[in-house]
Short mmCIF file of C-alpha atoms in Angstrom, two decimals:
data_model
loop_
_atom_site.label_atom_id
_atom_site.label_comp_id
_atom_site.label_asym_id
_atom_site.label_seq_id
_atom_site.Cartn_x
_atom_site.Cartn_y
_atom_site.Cartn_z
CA UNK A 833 40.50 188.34 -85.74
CA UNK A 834 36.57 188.78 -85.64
CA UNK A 835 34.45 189.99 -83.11
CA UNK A 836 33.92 186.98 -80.88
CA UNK A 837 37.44 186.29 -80.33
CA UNK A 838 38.01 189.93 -80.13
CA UNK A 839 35.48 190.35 -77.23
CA UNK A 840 36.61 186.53 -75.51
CA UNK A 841 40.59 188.21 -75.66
CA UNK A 842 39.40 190.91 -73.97
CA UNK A 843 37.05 189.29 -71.24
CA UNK A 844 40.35 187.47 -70.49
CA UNK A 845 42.35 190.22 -70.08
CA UNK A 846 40.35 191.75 -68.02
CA UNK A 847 40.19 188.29 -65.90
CA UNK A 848 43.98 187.80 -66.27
CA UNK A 849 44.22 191.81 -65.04
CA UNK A 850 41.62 191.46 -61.75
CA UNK A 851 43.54 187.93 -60.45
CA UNK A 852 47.09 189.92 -61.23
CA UNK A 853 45.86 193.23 -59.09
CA UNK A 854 44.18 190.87 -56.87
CA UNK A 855 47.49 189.14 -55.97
CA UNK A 856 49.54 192.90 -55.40
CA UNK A 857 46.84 193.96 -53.16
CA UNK A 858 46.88 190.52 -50.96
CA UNK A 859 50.83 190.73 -50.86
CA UNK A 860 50.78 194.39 -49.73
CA UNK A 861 48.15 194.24 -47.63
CA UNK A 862 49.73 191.07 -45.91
CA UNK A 863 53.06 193.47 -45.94
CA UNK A 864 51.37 196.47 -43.89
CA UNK A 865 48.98 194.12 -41.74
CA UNK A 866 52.29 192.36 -40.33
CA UNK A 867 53.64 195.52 -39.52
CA UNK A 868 50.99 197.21 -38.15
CA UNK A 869 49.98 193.89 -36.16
CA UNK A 870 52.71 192.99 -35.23
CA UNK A 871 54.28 189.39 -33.85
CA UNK A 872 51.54 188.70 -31.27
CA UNK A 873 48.63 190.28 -33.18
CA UNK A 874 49.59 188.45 -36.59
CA UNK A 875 49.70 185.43 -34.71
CA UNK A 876 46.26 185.72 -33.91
CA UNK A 877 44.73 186.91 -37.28
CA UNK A 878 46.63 183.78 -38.33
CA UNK A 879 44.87 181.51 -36.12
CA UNK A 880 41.11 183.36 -36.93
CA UNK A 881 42.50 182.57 -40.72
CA UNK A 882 43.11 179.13 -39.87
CA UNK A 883 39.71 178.93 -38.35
CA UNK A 884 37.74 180.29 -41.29
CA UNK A 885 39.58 177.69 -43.67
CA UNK A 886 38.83 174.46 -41.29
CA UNK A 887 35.27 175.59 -41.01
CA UNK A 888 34.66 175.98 -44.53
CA UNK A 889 34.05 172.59 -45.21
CA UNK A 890 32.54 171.11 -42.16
CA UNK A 891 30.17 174.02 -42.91
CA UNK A 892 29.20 172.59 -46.53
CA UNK A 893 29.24 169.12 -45.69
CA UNK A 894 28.88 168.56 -49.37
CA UNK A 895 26.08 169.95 -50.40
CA UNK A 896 26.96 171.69 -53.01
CA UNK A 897 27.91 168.21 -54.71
CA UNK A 898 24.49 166.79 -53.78
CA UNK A 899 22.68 169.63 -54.82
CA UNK A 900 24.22 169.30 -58.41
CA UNK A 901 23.82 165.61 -58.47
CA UNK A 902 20.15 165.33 -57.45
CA UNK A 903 18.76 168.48 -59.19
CA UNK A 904 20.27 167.59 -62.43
CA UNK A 905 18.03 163.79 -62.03
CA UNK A 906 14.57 165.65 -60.74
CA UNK A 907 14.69 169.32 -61.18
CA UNK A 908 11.42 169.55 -58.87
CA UNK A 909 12.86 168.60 -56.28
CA UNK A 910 15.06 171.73 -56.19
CA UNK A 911 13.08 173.82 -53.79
CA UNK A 912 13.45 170.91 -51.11
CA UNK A 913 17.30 170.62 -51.31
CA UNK A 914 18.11 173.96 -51.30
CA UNK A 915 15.97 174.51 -48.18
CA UNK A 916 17.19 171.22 -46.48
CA UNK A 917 21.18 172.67 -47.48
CA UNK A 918 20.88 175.73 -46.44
CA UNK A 919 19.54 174.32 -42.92
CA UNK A 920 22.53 172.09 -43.06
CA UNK A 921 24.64 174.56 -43.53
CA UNK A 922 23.36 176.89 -40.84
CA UNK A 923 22.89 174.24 -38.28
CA UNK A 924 26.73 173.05 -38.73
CA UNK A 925 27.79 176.44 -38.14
CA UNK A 926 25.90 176.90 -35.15
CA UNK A 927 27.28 173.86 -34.21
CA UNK A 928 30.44 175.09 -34.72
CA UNK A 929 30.34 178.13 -32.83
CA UNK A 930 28.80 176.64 -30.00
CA UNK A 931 32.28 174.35 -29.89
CA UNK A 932 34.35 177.65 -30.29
CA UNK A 933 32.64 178.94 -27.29
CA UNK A 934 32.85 176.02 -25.47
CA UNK A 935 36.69 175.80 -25.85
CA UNK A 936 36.96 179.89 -24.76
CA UNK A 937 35.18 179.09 -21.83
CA UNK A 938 37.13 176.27 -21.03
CA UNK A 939 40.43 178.07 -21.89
CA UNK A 940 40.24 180.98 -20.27
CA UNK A 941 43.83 182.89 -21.61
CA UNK A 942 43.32 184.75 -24.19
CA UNK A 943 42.69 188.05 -25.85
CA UNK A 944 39.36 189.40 -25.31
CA UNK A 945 38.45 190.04 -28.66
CA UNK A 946 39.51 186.85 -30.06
CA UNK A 947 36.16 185.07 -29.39
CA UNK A 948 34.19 187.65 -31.17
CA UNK A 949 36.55 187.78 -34.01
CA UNK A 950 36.29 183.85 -34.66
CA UNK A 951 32.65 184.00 -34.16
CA UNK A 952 32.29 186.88 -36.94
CA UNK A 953 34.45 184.46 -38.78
CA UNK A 954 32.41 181.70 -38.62
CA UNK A 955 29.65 183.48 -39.16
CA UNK A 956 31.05 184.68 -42.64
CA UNK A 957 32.27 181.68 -43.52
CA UNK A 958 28.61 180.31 -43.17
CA UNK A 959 27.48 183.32 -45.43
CA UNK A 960 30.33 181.99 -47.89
CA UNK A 961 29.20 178.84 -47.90
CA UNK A 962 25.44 179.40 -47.82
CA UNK A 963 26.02 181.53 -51.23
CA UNK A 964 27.80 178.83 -53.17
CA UNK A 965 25.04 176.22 -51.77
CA UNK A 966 22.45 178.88 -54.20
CA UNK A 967 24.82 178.88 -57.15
CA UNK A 968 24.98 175.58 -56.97
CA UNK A 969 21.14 175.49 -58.46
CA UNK A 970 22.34 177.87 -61.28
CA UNK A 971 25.26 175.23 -62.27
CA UNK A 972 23.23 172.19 -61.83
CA UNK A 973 20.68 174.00 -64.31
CA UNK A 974 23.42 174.57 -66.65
CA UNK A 975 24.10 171.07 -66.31
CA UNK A 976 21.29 170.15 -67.36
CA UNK A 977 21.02 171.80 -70.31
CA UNK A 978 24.44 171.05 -71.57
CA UNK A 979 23.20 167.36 -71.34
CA UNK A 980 20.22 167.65 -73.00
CA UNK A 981 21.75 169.32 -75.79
CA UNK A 982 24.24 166.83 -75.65
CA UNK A 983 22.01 164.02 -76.21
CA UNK A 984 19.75 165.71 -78.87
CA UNK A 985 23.12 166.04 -80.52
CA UNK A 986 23.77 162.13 -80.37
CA UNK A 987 20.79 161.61 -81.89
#
């Protein structure tokens, strides 16, 4: 075996070893947060879960597809759409937390830390999102070059 394929066999296990201990840590902390939570209180993480995951996408709205798409035609333009995503992104979760407050206010029962939580939520989601909108500049350079070296190697 040479070197490269020593050093790619390696990067893997390491990969294959972080996802593995990733997975034990998610089961046992799921494990001790149900007991320490217990039924009403793991209800309610559940629902700020369920939350986060619906907002995701509204949040990105696809950008991260339309940043790829349109960088990789007119790289100059790159500045623009990451500037006009990222306000996209912000503004829907704005948008979205003024509905969450809007339905606690109409709602009335509930835990008084539950609004907070699902704002914090939200508000991390957005972060999420707002970090992949960036990467997805990095990838559609990538792209780019991957073509062009594609083509030069048609030719």
């Amino acid at each position: 075996m040479n070197k490269k394929n020593g050093k790619v066999a390696l990067n893997a296990f390491f990969l294959a070893s972080g996802k593995c201990f990733e997975m034990i840590v998610a089961l046992l902390s799921a494990i001790i947060l149900a007991r320490y939570l217990g039924t009403k209180g793991l209800g309610q993480f559940a629902f700020i879960r369920a939350i986060g995951f619906v907002a995701t996408p509204l949040i990105g709205w696809g950008a991260f597809n339309i940043i790829v798409r349109d960088i990789c035609v007119d790289f100059n333009r790159a500045g623009r759409l990451l500037i006009s995503c990222l306000l996209l992104n912000a503004t829907i979760g704005c948008m979205i937390v003024l509905c969450a407050w809007g339905y606690f206010a109409v709602a009335g029962s509930h835990a008084p830390e539950l609004p907070i939580c699902i704002y914090w939520v939200i508000l991390a989601q957005s972060c999420i999102v707002m970090q992949k909108t960036i990467l997805a500049i990095f990838i559609a350079a990538e792209t780019m070059i991957y073509s062009s070296i594609m083509q030069s190697a048609q030719t």
